[in-house]
C-alpha positions as protocol buffer text, in pm:
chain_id: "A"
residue {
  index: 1
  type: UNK
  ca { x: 5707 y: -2293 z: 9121 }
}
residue {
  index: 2
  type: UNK
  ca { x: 5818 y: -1959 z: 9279 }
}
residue {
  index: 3
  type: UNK
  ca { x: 5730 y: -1858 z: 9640 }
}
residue {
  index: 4
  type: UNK
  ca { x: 5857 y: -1541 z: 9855 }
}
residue {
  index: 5
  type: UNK
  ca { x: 5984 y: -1671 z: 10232 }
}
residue {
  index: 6
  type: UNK
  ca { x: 5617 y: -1761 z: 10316 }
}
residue {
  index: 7
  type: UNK
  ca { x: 5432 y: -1925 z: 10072 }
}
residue {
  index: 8
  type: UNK
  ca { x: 5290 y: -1662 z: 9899 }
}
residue {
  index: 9
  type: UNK
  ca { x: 5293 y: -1603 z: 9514 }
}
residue {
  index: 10
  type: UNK
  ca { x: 5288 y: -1215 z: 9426 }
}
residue {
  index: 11
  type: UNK
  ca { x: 5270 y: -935 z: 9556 }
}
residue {
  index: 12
  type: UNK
  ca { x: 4925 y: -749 z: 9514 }
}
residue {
  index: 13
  type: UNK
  ca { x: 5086 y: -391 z: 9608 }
}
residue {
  index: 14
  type: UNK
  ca { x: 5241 y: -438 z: 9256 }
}
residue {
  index: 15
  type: UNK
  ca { x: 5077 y: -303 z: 9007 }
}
residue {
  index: 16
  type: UNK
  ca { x: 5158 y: -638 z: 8745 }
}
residue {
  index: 17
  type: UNK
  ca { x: 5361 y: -954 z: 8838 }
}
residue {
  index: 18
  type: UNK
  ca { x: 5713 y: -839 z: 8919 }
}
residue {
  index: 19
  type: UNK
  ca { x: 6000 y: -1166 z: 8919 }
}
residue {
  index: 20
  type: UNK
  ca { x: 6139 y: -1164 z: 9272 }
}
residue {
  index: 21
  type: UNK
  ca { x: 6359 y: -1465 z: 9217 }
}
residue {
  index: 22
  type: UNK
  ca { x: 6701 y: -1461 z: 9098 }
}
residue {
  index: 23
  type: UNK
  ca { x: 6866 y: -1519 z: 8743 }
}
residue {
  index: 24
  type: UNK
  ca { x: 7030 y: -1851 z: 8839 }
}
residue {
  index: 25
  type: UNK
  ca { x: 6667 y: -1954 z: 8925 }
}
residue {
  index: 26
  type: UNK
  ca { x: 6521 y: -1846 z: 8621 }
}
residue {
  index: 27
  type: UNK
  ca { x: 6760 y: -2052 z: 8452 }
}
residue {
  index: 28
  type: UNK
  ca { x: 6696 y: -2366 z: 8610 }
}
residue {
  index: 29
  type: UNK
  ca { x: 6326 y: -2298 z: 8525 }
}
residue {
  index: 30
  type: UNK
  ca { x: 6431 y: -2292 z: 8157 }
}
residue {
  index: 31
  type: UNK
  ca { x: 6658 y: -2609 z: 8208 }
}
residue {
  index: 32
  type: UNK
  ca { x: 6354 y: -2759 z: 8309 }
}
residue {
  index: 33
  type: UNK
  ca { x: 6132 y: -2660 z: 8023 }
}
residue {
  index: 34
  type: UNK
  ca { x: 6405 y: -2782 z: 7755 }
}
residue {
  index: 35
  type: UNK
  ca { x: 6364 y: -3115 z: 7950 }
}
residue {
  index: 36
  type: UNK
  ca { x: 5953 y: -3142 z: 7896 }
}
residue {
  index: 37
  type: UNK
  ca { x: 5758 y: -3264 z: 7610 }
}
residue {
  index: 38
  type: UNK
  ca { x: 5523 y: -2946 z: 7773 }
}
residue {
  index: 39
  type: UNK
  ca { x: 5441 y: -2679 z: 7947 }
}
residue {
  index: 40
  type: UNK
  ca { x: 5120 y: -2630 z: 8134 }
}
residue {
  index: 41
  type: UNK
  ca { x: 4929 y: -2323 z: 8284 }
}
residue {
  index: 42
  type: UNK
  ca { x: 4608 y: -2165 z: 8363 }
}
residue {
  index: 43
  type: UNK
  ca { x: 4391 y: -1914 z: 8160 }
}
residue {
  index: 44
  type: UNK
  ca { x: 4501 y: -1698 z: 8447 }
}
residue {
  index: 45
  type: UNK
  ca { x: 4889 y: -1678 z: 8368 }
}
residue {
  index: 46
  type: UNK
  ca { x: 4832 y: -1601 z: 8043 }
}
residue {
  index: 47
  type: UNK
  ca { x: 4633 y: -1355 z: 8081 }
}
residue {
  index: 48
  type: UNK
  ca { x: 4806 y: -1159 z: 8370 }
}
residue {
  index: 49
  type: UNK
  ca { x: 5107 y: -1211 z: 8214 }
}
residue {
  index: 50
  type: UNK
  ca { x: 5117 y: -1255 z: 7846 }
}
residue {
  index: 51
  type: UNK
  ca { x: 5410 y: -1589 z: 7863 }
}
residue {
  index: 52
  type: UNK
  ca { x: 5557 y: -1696 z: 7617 }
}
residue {
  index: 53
  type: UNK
  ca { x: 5682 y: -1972 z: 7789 }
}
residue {
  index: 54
  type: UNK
  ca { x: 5937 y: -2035 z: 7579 }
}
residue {
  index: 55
  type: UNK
  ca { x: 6274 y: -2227 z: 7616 }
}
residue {
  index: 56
  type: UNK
  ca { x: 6497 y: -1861 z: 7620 }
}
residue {
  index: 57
  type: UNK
  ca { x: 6806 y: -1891 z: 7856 }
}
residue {
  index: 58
  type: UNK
  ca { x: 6917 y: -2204 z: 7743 }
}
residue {
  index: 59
  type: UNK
  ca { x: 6986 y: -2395 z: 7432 }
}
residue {
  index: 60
  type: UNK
  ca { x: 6759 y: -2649 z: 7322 }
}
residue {
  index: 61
  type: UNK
  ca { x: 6890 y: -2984 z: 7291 }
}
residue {
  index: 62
  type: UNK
  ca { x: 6997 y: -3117 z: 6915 }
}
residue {
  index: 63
  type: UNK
  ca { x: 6749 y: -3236 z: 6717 }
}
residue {
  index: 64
  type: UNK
  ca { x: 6456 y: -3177 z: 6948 }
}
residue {
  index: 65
  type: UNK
  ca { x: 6119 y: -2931 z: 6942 }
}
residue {
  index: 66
  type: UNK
  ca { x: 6026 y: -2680 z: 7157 }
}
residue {
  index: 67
  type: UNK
  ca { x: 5838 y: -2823 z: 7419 }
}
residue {
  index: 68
  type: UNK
  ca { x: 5425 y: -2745 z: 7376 }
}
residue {
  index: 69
  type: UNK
  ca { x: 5248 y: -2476 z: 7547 }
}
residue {
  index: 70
  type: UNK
  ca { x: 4932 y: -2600 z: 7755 }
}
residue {
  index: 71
  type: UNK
  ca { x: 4640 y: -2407 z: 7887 }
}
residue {
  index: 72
  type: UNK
  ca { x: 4368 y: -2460 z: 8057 }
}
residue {
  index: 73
  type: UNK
  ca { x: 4088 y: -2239 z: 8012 }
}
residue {
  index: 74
  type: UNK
  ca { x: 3765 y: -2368 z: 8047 }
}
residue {
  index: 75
  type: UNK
  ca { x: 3539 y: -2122 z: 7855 }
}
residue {
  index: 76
  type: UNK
  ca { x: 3819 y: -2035 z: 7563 }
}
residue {
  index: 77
  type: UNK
  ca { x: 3855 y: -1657 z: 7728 }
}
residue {
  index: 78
  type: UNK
  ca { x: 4235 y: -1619 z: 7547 }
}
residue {
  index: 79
  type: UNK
  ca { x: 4080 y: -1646 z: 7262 }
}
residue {
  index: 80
  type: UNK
  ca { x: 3694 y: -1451 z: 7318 }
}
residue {
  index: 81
  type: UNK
  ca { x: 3865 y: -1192 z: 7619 }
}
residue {
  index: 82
  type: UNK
  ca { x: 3986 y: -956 z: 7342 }
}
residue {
  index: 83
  type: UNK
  ca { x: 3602 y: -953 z: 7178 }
}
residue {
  index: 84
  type: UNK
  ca { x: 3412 y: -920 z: 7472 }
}
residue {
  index: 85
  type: UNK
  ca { x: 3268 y: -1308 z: 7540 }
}
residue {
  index: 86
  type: UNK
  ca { x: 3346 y: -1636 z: 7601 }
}
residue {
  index: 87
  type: UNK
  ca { x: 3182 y: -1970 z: 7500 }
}
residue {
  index: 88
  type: UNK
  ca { x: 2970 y: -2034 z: 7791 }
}
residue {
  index: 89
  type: UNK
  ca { x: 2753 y: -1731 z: 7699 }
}
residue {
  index: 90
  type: UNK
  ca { x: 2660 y: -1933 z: 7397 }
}
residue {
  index: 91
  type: UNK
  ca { x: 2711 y: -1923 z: 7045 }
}
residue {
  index: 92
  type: UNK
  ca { x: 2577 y: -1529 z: 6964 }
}
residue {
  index: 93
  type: UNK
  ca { x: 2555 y: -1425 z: 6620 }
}
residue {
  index: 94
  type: UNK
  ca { x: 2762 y: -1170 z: 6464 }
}
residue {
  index: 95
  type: UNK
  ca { x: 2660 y: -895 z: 6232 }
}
residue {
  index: 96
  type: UNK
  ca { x: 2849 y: -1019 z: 5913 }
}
residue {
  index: 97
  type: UNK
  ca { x: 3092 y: -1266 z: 5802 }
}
residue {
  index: 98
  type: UNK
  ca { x: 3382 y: -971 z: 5829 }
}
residue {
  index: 99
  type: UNK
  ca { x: 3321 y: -854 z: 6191 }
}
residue {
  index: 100
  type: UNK
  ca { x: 3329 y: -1208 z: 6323 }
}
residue {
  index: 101
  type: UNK
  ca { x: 3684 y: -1263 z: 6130 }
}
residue {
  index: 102
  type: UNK
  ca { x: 3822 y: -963 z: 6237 }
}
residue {
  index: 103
  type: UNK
  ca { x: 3695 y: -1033 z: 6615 }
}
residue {
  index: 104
  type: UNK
  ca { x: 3902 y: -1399 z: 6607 }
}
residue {
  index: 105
  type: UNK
  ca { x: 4211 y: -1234 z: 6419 }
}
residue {
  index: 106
  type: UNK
  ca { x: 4214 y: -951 z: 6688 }
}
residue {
  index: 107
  type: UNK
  ca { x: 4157 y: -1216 z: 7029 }
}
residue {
  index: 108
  type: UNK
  ca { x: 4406 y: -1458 z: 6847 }
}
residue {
  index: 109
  type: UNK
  ca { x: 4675 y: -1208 z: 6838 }
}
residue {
  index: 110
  type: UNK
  ca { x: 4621 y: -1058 z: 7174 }
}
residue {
  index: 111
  type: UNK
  ca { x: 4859 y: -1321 z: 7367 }
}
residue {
  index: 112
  type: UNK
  ca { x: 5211 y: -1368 z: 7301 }
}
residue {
  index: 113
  type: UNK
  ca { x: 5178 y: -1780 z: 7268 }
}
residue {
  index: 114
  type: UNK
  ca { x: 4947 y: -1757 z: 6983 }
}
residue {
  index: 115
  type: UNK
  ca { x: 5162 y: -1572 z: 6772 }
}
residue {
  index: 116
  type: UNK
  ca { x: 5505 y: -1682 z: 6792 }
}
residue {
  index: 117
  type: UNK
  ca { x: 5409 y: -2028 z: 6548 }
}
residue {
  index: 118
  type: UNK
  ca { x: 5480 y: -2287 z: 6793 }
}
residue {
  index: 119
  type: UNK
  ca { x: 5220 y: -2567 z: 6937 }
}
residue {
  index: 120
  type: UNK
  ca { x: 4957 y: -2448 z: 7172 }
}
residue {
  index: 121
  type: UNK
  ca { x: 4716 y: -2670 z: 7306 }
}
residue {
  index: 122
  type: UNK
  ca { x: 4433 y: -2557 z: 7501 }
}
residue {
  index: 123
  type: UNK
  ca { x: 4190 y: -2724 z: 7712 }
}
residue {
  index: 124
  type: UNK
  ca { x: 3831 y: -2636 z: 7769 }
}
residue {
  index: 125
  type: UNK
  ca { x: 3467 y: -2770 z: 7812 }
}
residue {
  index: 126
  type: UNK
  ca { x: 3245 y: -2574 z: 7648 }
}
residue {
  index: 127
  type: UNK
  ca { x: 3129 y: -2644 z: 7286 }
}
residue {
  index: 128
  type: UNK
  ca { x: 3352 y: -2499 z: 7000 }
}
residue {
  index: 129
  type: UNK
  ca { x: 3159 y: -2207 z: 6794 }
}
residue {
  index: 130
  type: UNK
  ca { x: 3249 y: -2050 z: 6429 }
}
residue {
  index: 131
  type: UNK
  ca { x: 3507 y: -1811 z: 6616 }
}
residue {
  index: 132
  type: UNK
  ca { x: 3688 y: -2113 z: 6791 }
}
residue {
  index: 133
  type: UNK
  ca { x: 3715 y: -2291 z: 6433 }
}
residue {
  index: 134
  type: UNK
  ca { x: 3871 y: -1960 z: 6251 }
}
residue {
  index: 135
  type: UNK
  ca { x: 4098 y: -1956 z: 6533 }
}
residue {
  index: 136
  type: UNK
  ca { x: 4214 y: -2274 z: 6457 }
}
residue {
  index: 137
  type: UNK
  ca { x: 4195 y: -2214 z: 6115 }
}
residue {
  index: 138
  type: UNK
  ca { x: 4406 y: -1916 z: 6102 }
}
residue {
  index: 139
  type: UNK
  ca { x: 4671 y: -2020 z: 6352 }
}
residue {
  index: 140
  type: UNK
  ca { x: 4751 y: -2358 z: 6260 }
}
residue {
  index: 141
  type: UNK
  ca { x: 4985 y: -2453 z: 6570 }
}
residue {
  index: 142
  type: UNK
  ca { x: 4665 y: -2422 z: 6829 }
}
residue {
  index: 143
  type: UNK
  ca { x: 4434 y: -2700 z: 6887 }
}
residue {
  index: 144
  type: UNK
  ca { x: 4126 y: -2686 z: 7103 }
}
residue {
  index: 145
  type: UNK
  ca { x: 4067 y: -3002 z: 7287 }
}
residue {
  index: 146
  type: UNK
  ca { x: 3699 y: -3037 z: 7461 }
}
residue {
  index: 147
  type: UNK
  ca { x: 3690 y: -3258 z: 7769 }
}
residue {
  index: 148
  type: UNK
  ca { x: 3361 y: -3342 z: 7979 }
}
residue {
  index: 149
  type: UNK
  ca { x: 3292 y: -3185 z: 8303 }
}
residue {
  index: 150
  type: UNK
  ca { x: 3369 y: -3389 z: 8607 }
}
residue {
  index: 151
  type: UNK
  ca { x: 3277 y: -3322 z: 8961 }
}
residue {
  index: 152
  type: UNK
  ca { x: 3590 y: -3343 z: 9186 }
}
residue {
  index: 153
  type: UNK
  ca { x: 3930 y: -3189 z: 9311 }
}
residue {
  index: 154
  type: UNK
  ca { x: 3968 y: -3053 z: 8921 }
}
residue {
  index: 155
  type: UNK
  ca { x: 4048 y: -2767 z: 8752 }
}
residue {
  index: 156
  type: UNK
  ca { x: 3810 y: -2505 z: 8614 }
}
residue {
  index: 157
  type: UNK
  ca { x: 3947 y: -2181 z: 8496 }
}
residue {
  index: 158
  type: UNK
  ca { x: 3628 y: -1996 z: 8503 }
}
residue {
  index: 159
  type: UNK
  ca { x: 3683 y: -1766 z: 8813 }
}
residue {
  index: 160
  type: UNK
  ca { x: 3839 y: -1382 z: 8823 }
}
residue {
  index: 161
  type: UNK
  ca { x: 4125 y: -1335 z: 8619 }
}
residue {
  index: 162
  type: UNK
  ca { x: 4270 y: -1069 z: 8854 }
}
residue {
  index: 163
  type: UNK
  ca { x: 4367 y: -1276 z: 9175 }
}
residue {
  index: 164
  type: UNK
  ca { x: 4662 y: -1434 z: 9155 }
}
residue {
  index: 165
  type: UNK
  ca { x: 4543 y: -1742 z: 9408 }
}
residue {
  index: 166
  type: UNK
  ca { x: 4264 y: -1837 z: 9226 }
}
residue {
  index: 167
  type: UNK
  ca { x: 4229 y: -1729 z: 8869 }
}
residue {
  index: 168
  type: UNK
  ca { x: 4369 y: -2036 z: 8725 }
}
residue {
  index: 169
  type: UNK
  ca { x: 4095 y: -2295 z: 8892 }
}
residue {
  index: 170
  type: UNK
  ca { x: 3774 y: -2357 z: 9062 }
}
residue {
  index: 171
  type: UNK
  ca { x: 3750 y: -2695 z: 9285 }
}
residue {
  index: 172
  type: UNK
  ca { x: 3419 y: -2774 z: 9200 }
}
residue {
  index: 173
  type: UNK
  ca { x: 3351 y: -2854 z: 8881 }
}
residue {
  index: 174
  type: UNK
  ca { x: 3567 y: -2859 z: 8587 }
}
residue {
  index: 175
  type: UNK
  ca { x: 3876 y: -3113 z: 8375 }
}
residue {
  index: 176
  type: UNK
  ca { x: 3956 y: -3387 z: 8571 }
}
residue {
  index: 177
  type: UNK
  ca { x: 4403 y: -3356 z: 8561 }
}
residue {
  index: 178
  type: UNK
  ca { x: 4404 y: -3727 z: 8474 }
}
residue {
  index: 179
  type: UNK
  ca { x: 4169 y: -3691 z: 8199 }
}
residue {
  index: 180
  type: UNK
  ca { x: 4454 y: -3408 z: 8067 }
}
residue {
  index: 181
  type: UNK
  ca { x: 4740 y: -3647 z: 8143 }
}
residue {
  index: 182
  type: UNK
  ca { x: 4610 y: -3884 z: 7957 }
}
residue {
  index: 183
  type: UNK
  ca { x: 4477 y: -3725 z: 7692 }
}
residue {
  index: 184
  type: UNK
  ca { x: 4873 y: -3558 z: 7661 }
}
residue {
  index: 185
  type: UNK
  ca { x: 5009 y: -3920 z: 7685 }
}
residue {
  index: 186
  type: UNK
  ca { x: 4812 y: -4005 z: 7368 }
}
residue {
  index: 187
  type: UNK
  ca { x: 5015 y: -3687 z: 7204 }
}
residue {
  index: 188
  type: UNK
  ca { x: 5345 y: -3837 z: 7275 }
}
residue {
  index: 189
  type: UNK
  ca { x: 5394 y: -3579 z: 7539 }
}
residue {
  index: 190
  type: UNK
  ca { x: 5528 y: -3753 z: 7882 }
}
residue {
  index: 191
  type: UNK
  ca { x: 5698 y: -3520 z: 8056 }
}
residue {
  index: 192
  type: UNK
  ca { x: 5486 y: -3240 z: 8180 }
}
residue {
  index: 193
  type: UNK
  ca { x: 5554 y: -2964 z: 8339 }
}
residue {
  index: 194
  type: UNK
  ca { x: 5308 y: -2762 z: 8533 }
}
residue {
  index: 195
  type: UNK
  ca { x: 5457 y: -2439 z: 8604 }
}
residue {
  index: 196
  type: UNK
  ca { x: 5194 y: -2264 z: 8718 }
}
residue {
  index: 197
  type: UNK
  ca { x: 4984 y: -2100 z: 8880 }
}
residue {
  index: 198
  type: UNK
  ca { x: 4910 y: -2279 z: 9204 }
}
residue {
  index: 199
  type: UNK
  ca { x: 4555 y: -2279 z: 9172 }
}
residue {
  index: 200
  type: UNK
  ca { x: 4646 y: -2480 z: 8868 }
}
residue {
  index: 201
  type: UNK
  ca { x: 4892 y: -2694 z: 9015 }
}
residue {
  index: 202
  type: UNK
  ca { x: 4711 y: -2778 z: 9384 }
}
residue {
  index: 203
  type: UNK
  ca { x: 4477 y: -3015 z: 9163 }
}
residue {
  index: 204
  type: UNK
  ca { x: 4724 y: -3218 z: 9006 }
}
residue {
  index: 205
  type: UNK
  ca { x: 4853 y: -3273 z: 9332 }
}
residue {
  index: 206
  type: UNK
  ca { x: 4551 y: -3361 z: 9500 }
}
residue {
  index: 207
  type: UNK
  ca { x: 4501 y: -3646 z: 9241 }
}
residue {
  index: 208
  type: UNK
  ca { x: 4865 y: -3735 z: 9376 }
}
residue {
  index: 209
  type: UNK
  ca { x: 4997 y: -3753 z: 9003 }
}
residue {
  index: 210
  type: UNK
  ca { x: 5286 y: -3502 z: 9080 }
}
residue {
  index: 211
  type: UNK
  ca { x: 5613 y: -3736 z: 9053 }
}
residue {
  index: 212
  type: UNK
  ca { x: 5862 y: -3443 z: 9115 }
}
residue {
  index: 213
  type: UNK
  ca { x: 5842 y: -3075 z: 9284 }
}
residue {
  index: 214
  type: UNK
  ca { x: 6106 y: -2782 z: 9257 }
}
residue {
  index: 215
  type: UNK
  ca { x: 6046 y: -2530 z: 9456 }
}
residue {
  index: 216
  type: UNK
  ca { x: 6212 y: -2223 z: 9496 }
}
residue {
  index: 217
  type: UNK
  ca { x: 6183 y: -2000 z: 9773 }
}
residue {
  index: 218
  type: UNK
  ca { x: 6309 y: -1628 z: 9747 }
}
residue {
  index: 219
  type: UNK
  ca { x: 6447 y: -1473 z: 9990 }
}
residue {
  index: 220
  type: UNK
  ca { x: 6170 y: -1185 z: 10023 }
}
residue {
  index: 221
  type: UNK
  ca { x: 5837 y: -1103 z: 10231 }
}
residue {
  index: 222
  type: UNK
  ca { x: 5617 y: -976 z: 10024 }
}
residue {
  index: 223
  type: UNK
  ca { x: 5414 y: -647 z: 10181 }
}
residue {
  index: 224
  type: UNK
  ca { x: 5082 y: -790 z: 10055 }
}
residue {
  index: 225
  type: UNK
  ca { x: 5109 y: -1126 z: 9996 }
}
residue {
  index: 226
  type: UNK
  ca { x: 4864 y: -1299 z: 9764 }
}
residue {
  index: 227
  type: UNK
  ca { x: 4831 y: -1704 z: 9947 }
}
residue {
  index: 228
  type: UNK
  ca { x: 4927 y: -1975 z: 9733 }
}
residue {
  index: 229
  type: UNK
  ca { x: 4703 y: -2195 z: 9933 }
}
residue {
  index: 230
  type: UNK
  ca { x: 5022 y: -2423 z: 9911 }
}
residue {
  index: 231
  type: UNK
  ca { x: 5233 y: -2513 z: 10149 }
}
residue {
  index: 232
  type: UNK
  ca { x: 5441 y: -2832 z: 10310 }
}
residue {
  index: 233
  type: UNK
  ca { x: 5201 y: -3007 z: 10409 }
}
residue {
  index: 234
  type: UNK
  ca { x: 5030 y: -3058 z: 10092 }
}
residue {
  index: 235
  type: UNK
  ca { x: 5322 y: -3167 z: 9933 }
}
residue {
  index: 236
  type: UNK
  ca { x: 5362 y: -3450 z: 10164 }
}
residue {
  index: 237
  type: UNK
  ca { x: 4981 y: -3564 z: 10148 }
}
residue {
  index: 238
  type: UNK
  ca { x: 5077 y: -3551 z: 9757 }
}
residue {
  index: 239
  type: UNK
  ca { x: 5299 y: -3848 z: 9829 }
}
residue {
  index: 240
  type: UNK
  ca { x: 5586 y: -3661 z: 9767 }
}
residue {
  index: 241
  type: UNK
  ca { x: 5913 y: -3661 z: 9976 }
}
residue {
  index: 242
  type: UNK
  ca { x: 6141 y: -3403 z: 10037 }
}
residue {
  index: 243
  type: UNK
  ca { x: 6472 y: -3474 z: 9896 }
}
residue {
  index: 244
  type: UNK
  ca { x: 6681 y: -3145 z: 9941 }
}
residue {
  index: 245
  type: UNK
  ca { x: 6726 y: -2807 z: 9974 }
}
residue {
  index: 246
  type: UNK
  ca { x: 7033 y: -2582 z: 9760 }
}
residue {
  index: 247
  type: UNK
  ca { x: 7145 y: -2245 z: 9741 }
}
residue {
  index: 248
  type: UNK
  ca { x: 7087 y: -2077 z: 9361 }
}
residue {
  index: 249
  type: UNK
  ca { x: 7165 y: -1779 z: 9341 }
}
residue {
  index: 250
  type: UNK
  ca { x: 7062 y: -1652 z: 9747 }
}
residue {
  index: 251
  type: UNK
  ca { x: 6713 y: -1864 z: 9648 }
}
residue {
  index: 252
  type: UNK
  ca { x: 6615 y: -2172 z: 9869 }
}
residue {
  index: 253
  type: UNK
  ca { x: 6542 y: -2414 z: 9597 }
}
residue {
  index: 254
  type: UNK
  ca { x: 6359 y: -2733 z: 9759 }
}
residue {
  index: 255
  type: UNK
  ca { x: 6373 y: -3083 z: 9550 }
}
residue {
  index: 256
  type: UNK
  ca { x: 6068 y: -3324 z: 9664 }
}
residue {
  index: 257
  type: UNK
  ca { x: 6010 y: -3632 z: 9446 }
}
residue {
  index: 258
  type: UNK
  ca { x: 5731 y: -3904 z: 9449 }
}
residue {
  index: 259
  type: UNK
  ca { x: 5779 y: -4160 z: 9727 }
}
residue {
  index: 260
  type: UNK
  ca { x: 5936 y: -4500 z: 9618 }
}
residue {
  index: 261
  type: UNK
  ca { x: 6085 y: -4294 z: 9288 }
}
residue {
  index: 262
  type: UNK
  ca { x: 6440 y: -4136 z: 9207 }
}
residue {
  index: 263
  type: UNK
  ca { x: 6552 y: -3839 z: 9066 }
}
residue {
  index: 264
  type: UNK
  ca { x: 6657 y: -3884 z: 8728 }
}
residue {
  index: 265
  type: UNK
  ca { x: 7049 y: -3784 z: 8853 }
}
residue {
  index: 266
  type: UNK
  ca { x: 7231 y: -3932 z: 9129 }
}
residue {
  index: 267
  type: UNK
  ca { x: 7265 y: -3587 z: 9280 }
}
residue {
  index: 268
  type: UNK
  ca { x: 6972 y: -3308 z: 9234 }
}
residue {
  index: 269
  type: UNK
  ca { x: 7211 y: -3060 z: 9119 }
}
residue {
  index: 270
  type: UNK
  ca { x: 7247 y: -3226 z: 8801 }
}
residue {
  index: 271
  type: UNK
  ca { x: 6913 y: -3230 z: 8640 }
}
residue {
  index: 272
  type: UNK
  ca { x: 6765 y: -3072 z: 8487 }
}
residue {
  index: 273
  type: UNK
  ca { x: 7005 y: -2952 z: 8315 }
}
């Protein structure tokens, strides 16, 4: 995950999320999605920023897939933003059989990931109506996963859209991480990697499930910094230890791993690669 010099994720004096950290970073980002079974985000990032989240800079490795896109969006708003609702305001009835098909064709479309044919997976909690199933229907890489509600440190992607600090999750009720984790593991997917946002990624650490952290620190204040809520600290009471710190490309880039683990390479440097 990306920081400027303090923490903080964006800038909210921009008018829409700017990068701020340099190219070399950006490629070791990619190096690390080529080296993931998947790649996991909030509603939130999606929607402010319409990712792809793609493998781009890099080559994939012979004779492997594209890693899977993962979101978590508790009410299904990538796919009901575009028409107006989302599944928690229950399943209302549409005028005819047309309007309701063009209304999932036209939210389908509206993000880059559901258009570019590769997996999607999303997460949510709300019950699936006739929209949800010609979503599915007519884009046959995405698959809508329903997981219970759970009281806890979780993730709930419920909240405003338009902060970057908390658009992403809601620590009160919501998906369990582990019940995700799990639920990935039973797709063959082991390596996940949550790139973002931080509301997104502070519960996965709080269930201490995080084996590795990369983070890279740009050399920038930002004028009006939007918090992370993130910070050192955190990281540590994750059970994670810091490793290193390297120079790429005039960014601080900070390697912490899980305590009593390695990193996969004898020096940090060296994977991903």
């Amino acid at each position: 995950m990306a920081f400027d010099k303090n923490y903080a994720v964006a800038d909210s004096s921009e008018f829409k999320s700017t990068r701020f950290t340099s190219p070399q970073s950006l490629d070791l980002v990619h190096q690390l999605r080529r080296n993931s079974d998947c790649i996991l985000v909030g509603k939130g990032t999606v929607i402010r920023d319409n990712c792809t989240l793609t493998v781009r800079r890099v080559a994939l490795f012979a004779n492997t897939l594209p890693p899977a896109r993962v979101v978590i969006d508790s009410n299904l708003e990538i796919l009901a933003r575009i028409s107006g609702g989302n599944c928690s305001s229950g399943n209302e009835e549409q005028e005819n059989e047309e309007h309701l098909e063009n209304e999932t064709r036209e939210a389908s479309s509206s993000f880059a990931l559901l258009q570019d044919g590769l997996d999607v997976i999303v997460y949510h909690t709300c019950p699936l109506d006739d929209m949800h199933q010609q979503a599915m229907d007519m884009n046959g890489n995405l698959t809508l996963v329903q997981l219970p509600i759970v009281n806890s440190d979780i993730i709930n992607s419920n909240s405003n859209s338009n902060s970057n600090s908390n658009s992403d999750s809601d620590s009160k009720k919501g998906m369990s991480p582990m019940q995700i984790i799990r639920d990935l593991k039973s797709r063959n997917m082991h390596h996940v990697m949550v790139e973002g946002g931080p509301a997104t990624a502070i519960p996965f650490l709080k269930e201490q499930i995080v084996d590795r952290a990369i983070i890279i620190r740009a050399p920038v204040t930002f004028i009006e910094p939007v918090a992370s809520n993130m910070n050192d600290d955190m990281l540590i009471e994750a059970g994670l230890v810091f490793l290193e710190e390297k120079d790429v490309g005039g960014d601080r880039v900070e390697y912490w791993v899980r305590e009593g683990m390695q990193w996969p390479t004898a020096s940090v440097t060296d994977w991903p690669l």
